[in-house]
Tab-separated table of C-alpha atoms in Angstrom:
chain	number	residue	atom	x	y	z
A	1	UNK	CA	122.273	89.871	96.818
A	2	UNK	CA	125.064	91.915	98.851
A	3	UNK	CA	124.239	93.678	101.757
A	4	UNK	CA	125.166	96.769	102.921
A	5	UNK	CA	125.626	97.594	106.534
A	6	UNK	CA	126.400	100.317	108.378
A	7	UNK	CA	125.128	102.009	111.890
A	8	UNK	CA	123.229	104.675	112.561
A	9	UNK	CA	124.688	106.371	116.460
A	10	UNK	CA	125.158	103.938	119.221
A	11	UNK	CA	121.939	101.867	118.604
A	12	UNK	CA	120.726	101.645	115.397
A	13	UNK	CA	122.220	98.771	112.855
A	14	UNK	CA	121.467	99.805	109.034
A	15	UNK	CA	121.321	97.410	106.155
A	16	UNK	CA	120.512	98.064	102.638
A	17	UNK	CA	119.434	94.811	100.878
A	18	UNK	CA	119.134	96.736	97.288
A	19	UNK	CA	119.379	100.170	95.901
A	20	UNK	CA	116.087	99.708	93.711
A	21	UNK	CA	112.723	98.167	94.956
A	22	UNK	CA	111.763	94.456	94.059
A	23	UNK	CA	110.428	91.618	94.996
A	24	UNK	CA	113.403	90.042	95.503
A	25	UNK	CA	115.036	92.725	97.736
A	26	UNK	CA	111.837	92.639	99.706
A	27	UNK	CA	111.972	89.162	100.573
A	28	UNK	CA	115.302	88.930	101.458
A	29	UNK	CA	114.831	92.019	103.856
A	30	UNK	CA	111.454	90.618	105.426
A	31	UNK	CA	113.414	87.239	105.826
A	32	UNK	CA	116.106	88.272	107.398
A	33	UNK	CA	114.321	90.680	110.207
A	34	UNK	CA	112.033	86.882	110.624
A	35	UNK	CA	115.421	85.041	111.716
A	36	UNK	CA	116.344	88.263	113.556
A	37	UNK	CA	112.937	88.546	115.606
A	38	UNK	CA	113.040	84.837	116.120
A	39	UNK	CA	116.546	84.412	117.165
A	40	UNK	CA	115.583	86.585	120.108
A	41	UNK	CA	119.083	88.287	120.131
A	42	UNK	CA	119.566	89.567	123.751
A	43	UNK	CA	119.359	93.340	123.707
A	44	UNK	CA	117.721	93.553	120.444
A	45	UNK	CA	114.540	96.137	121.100
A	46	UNK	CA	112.668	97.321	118.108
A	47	UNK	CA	113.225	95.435	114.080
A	48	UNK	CA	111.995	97.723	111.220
A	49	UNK	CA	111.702	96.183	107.873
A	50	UNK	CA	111.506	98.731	105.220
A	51	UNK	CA	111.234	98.689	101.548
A	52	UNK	CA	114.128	96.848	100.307
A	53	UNK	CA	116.447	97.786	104.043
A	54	UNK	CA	115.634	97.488	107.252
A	55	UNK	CA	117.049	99.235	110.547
A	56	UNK	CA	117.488	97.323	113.968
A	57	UNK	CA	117.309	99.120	117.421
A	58	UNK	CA	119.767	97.542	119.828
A	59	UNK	CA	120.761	98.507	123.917
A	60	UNK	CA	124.660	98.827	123.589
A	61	UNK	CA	124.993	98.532	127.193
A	62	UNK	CA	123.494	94.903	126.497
A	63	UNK	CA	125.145	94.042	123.146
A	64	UNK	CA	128.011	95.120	121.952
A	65	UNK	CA	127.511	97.921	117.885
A	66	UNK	CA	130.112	95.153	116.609
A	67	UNK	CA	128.582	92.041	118.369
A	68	UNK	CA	125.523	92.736	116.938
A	69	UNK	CA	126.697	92.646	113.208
A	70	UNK	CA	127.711	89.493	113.907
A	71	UNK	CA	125.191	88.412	115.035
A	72	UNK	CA	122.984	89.748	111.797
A	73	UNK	CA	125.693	88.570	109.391
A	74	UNK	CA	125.522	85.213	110.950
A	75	UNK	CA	121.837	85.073	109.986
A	76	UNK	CA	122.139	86.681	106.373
A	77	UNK	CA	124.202	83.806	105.676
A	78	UNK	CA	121.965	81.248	107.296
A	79	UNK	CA	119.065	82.967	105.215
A	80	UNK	CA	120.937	82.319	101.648
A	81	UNK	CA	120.489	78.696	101.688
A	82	UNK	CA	116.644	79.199	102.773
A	83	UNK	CA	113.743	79.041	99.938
A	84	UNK	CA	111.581	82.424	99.559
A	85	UNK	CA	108.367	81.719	101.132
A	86	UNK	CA	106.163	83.040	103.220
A	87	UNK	CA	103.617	82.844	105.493
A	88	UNK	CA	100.802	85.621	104.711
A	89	UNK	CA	97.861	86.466	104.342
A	90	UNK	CA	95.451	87.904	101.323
A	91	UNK	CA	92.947	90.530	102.451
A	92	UNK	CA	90.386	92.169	99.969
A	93	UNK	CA	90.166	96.359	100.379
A	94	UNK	CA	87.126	98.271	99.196
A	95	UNK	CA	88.223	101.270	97.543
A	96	UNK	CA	85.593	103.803	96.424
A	97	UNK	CA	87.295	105.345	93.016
A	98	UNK	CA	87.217	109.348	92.383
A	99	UNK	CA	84.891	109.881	95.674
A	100	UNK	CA	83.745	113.106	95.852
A	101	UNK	CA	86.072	114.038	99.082
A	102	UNK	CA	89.671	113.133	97.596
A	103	UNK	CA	88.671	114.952	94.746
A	104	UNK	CA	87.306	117.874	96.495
A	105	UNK	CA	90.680	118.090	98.129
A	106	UNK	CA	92.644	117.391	94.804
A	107	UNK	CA	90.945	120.385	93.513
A	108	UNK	CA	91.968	123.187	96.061
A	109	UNK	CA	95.411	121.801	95.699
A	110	UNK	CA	95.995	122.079	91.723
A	111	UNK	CA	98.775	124.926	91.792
A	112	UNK	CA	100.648	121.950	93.537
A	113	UNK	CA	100.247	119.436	90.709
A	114	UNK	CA	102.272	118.405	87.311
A	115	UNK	CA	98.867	118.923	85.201
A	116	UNK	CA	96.191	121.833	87.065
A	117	UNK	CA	94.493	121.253	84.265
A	118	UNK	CA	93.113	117.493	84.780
A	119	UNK	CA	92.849	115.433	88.243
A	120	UNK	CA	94.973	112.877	89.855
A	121	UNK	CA	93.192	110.388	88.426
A	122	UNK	CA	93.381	111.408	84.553
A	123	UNK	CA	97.231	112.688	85.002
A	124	UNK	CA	98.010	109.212	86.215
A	125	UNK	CA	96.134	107.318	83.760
A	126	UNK	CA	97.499	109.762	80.914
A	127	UNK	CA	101.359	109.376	81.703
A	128	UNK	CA	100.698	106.014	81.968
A	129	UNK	CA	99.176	105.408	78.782
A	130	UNK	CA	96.059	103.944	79.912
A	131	UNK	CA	93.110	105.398	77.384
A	132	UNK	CA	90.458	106.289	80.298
A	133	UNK	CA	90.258	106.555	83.719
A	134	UNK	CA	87.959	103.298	83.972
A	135	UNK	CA	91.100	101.750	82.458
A	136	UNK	CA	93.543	103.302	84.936
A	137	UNK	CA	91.479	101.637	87.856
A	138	UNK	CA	91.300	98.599	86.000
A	139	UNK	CA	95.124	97.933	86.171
A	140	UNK	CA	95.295	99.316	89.781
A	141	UNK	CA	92.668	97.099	90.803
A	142	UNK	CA	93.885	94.259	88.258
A	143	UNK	CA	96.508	92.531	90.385
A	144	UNK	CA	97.340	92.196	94.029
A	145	UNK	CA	99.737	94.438	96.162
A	146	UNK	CA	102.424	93.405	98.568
A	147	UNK	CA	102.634	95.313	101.922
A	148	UNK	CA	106.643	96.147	101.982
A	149	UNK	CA	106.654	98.870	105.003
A	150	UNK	CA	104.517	100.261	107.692
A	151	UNK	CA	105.206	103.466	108.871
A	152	UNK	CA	106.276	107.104	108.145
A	153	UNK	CA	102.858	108.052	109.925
A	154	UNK	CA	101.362	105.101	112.278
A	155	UNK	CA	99.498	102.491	110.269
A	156	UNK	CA	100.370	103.429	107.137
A	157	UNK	CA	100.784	100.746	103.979
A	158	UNK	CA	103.430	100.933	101.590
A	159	UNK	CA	102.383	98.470	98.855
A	160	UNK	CA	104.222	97.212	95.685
A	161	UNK	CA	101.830	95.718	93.459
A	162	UNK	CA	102.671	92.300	91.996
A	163	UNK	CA	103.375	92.363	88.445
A	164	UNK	CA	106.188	92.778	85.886
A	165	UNK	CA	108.077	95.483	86.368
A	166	UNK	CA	107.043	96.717	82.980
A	167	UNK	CA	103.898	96.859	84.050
A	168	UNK	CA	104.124	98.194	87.141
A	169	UNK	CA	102.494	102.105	87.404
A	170	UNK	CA	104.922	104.954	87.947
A	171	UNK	CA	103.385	108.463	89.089
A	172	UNK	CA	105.509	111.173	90.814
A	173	UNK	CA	104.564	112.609	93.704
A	174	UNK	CA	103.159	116.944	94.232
A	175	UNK	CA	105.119	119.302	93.108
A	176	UNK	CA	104.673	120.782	96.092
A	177	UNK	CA	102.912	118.680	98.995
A	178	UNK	CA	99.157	119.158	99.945
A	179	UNK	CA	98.335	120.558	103.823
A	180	UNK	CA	95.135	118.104	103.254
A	181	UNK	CA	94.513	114.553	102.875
A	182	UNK	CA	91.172	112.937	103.947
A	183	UNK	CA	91.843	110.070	106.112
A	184	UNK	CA	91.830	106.158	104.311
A	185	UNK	CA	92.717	108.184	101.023
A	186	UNK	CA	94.629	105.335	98.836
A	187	UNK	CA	97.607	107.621	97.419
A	188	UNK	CA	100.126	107.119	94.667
A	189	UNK	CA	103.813	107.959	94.479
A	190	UNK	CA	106.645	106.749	92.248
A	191	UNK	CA	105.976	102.790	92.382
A	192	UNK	CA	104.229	102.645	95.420
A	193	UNK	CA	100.499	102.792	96.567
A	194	UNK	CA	99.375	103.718	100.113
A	195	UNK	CA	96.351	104.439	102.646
A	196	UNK	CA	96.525	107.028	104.435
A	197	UNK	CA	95.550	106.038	108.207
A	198	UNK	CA	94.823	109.683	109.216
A	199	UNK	CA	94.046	112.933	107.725
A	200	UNK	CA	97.146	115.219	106.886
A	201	UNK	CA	99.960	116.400	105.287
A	202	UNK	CA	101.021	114.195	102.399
A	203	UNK	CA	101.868	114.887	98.780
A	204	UNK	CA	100.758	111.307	96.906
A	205	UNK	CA	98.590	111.672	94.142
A	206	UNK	CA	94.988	110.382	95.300
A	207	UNK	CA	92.690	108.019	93.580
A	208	UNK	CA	90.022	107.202	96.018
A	209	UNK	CA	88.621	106.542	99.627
A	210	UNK	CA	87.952	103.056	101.407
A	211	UNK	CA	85.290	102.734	104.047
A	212	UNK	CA	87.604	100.355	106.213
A	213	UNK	CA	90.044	101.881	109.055
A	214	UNK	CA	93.125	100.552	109.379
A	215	UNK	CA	94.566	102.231	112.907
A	216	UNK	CA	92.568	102.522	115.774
A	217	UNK	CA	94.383	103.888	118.449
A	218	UNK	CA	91.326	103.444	120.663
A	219	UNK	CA	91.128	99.976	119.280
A	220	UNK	CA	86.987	100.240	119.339
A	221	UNK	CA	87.205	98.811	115.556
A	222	UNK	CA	85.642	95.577	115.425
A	223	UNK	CA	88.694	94.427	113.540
A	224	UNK	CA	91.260	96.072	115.506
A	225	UNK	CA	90.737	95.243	118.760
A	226	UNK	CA	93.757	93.332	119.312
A	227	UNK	CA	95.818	95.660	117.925
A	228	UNK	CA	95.898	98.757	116.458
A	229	UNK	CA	97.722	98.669	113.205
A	230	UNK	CA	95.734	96.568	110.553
A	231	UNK	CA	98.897	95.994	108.243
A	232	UNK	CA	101.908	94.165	108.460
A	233	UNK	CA	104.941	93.769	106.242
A	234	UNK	CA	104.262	90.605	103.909
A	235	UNK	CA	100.331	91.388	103.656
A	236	UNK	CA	99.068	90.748	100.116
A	237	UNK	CA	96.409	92.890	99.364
A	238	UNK	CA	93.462	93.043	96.509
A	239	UNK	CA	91.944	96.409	96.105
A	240	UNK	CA	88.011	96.043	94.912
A	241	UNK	CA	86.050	98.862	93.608
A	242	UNK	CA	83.134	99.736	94.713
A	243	UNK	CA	80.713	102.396	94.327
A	244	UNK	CA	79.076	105.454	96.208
A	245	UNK	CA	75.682	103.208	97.625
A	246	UNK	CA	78.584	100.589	98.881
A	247	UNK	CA	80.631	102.985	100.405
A	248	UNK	CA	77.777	104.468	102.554
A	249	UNK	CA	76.670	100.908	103.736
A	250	UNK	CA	80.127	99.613	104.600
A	251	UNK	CA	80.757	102.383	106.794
A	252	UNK	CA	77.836	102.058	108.389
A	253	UNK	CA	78.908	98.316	108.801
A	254	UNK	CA	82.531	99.604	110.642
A	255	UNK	CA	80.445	101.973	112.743
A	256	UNK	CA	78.131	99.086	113.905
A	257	UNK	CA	80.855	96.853	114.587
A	258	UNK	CA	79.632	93.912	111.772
A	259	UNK	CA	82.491	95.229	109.198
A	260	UNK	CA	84.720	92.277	108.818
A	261	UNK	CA	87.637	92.916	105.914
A	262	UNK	CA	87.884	89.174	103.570
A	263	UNK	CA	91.131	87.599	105.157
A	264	UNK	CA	92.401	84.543	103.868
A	265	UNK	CA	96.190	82.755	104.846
A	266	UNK	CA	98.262	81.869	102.697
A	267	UNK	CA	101.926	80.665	101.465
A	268	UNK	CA	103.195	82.719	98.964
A	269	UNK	CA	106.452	81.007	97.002
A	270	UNK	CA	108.700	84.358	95.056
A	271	UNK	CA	109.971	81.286	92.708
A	272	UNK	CA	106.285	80.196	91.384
A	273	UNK	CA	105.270	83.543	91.653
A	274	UNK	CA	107.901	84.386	89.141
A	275	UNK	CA	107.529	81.480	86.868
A	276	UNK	CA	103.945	82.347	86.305
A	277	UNK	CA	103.057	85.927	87.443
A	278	UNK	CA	99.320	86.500	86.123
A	279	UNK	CA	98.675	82.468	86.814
A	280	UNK	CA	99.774	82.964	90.623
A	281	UNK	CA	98.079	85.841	90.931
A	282	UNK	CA	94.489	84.304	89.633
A	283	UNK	CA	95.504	81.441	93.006
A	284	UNK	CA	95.868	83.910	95.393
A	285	UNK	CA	92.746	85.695	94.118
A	286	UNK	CA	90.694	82.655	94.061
A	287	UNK	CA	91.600	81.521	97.674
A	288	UNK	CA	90.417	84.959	98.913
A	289	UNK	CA	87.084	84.308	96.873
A	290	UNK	CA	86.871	80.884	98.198
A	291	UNK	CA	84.114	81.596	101.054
C-alpha cells in the first residue's frame, strides 16, 4: 500500500494511506500513528488517525516540515514488515430502533430527504434490498463495527462495520442537511455509521437512539470519568437492540451512576479476520458474551 504525503502549512504532515475505505487502509493508518505516538518524536504535538489518512501536528521551530517526513517514512517502512494486529477492545451498544424522537425529527425534515414519502429507516432498508425494516436492523445489528475516526464534532464514532464489502450497507446522506439531530442518534451515511455525541446539525440518515453517553465534558458519567471521549480509533463495537421499556431503565441506570457499557479486550488479527469473516466475528461476539 503506497502512501501519499504531503503538508498541510508549516505544521501539519498529511498522508493518505488509500483513496477508498477498508480494512486494510485502516490498519495500516492506525498502525502507523501507534509507531508514531510511541516513537515519541520530539516536537510531535497532536496525531489524528482518520479513515483510511491521518494528519500529524508538528512545532517547526522544534522539528524541521522535511525532518519530520523522515522521520514518518522511516516508520512506514518499519511498519511493512509488522503483522496486522491489534490490541482492542469489544464493547456492546444498546440502540433503541425507530424511537419515537429520531423519528419525530426525521419527520419535520422530509423536504430534505431522497424519499418524503417513507422514513429513514424504510428508504435505507428499500435501496438496500432488505424486505422489511426488522430485516434492515437485523443486518445493522448482525455484525460488529470498527471505530476508524473520532471527530468532526467531539466524541463522535465513525464506524465501518465488519463484513464483505458486498455486504456492507450503502445509504447517502440528506439532500439537504437537517438543523436537528437528537443527541446519541446512531446516523447513517455512505458506508459509515455514527453516534451523534450532541444534539445538532448533521445530515446522516437516522435509525435510532441509545441510552448510553459517550462525551461528558463534565465527566460526571459513571463511565467517563477518566476521560471524556468514550471512543477510540480501533474500538470494535456490537450494536444490540433493545426496546422502549429498556431504553427507559438504562437511562435511568446512566443517571444513577450503575450504567456500565459490556467491555471486553481483545486481539483482533486483519489476516484471520479475513480468512474467516462471519467465523471471527461469532469469537469476538462470544468473548463479549462471556460474563
Amino acid at each position: 500500500m503506497k502512501l501519499r504525503y504531503s503538508f498541510g502549512g508549516d505544521e501539519h504532515l498529511f498522508v493518505e494511506c488509500s483513496e477508498e475505505m477498508s480494512l486494510e487502509a485502516f490498519f495500516h493508518t492506525l498502525s502507523i500513528t501507534n509507531r508514531v505516538r510511541d516513537a515519541k518524536i520530539r516536537g510531535v504535538t497532536e496525531i489524528c488517525p482518520a479513515n483510511a489518512s491521518f494528519q500529524i501536528k508538528f512545532d517547526p521551530d522544534i522539528i524541521h516540515p522535511d525532518d519530520m517526513l523522515k522521520e514518518v517514512q522511516a516508520i512506514e517502512l518499519a511498519d511493512q514488515k509488522s503483522e496486522p494486529v491489534i490490541k482492542t477492545r469489544i464493547i456492546e451498544i444498546p440502540v433503541y430502533y425507530n424511537d419515537p424522537w429520531t423519528h419525530e425529527t426525521l419527520m419535520r425534515f422530509r423536504e430534505r430527504h431522497q424519499d418524503p414519502e417513507s422514513t429513514d429507516l424504510e428508504y435505507a432498508a428499500r435501496i438496500n434490498d432488505y424486505k422489511s425494516v426488522a430485516d434492515f436492523i437485523d443486518a445493522h445489528s448482525g455484525a460488529p463495527w470498527i471505530v476508524t475516526m473520532v471527530g468532526f464534532v467531539s466524541g463522535l464514532p465513525f464506524m465501518y462495520q465488519m463484513v464483505e464489502r458486498q455486504r456492507q450497507i450503502e445509504v447517502p446522506k440528506y439532500l439537504r442537511p437537517r438543523t436537528d439531530t437528537p443527541k446519541l442518534t446512531v446516523g447513517y451515511g455512505g458506508c459509515f455509521s455514527c453516534i451523534y455525541s450532541v444534539r445538532g446539525a448533521g445530515g446522516y440518515q437516522m435509525f435510532g437512539i441509545t441510552p448510553m453517553p459517550i462525551y461528558d465534558p463534565t465527566q460526571t458519567t459513571s463511565y467517563l470519568k477518566d476521560f471524556m471521549v468514550f471512543f477510540k480509533p480501533g474500538d470494535i463495537v456490537k450494536f444490540k437492540p433493545i426496546d422502549r421499556e429498556t431504553y427507559d431503565a438504562e437511562v435511568k441506570a446512566v443517571e444513577e451512576g450503575t450504567f456500565a457499557p459490556p467491555i471486553r479486550e481483545v486481539s483482533f488479527d486483519l489476516n484471520e479476520f479475513n480468512k474467516d469473516i462471519d467465523g471471527y466475528n461469532a469469537k469476538l461476539e462470544g468473548i463479549l458474551n462471556d460474563h
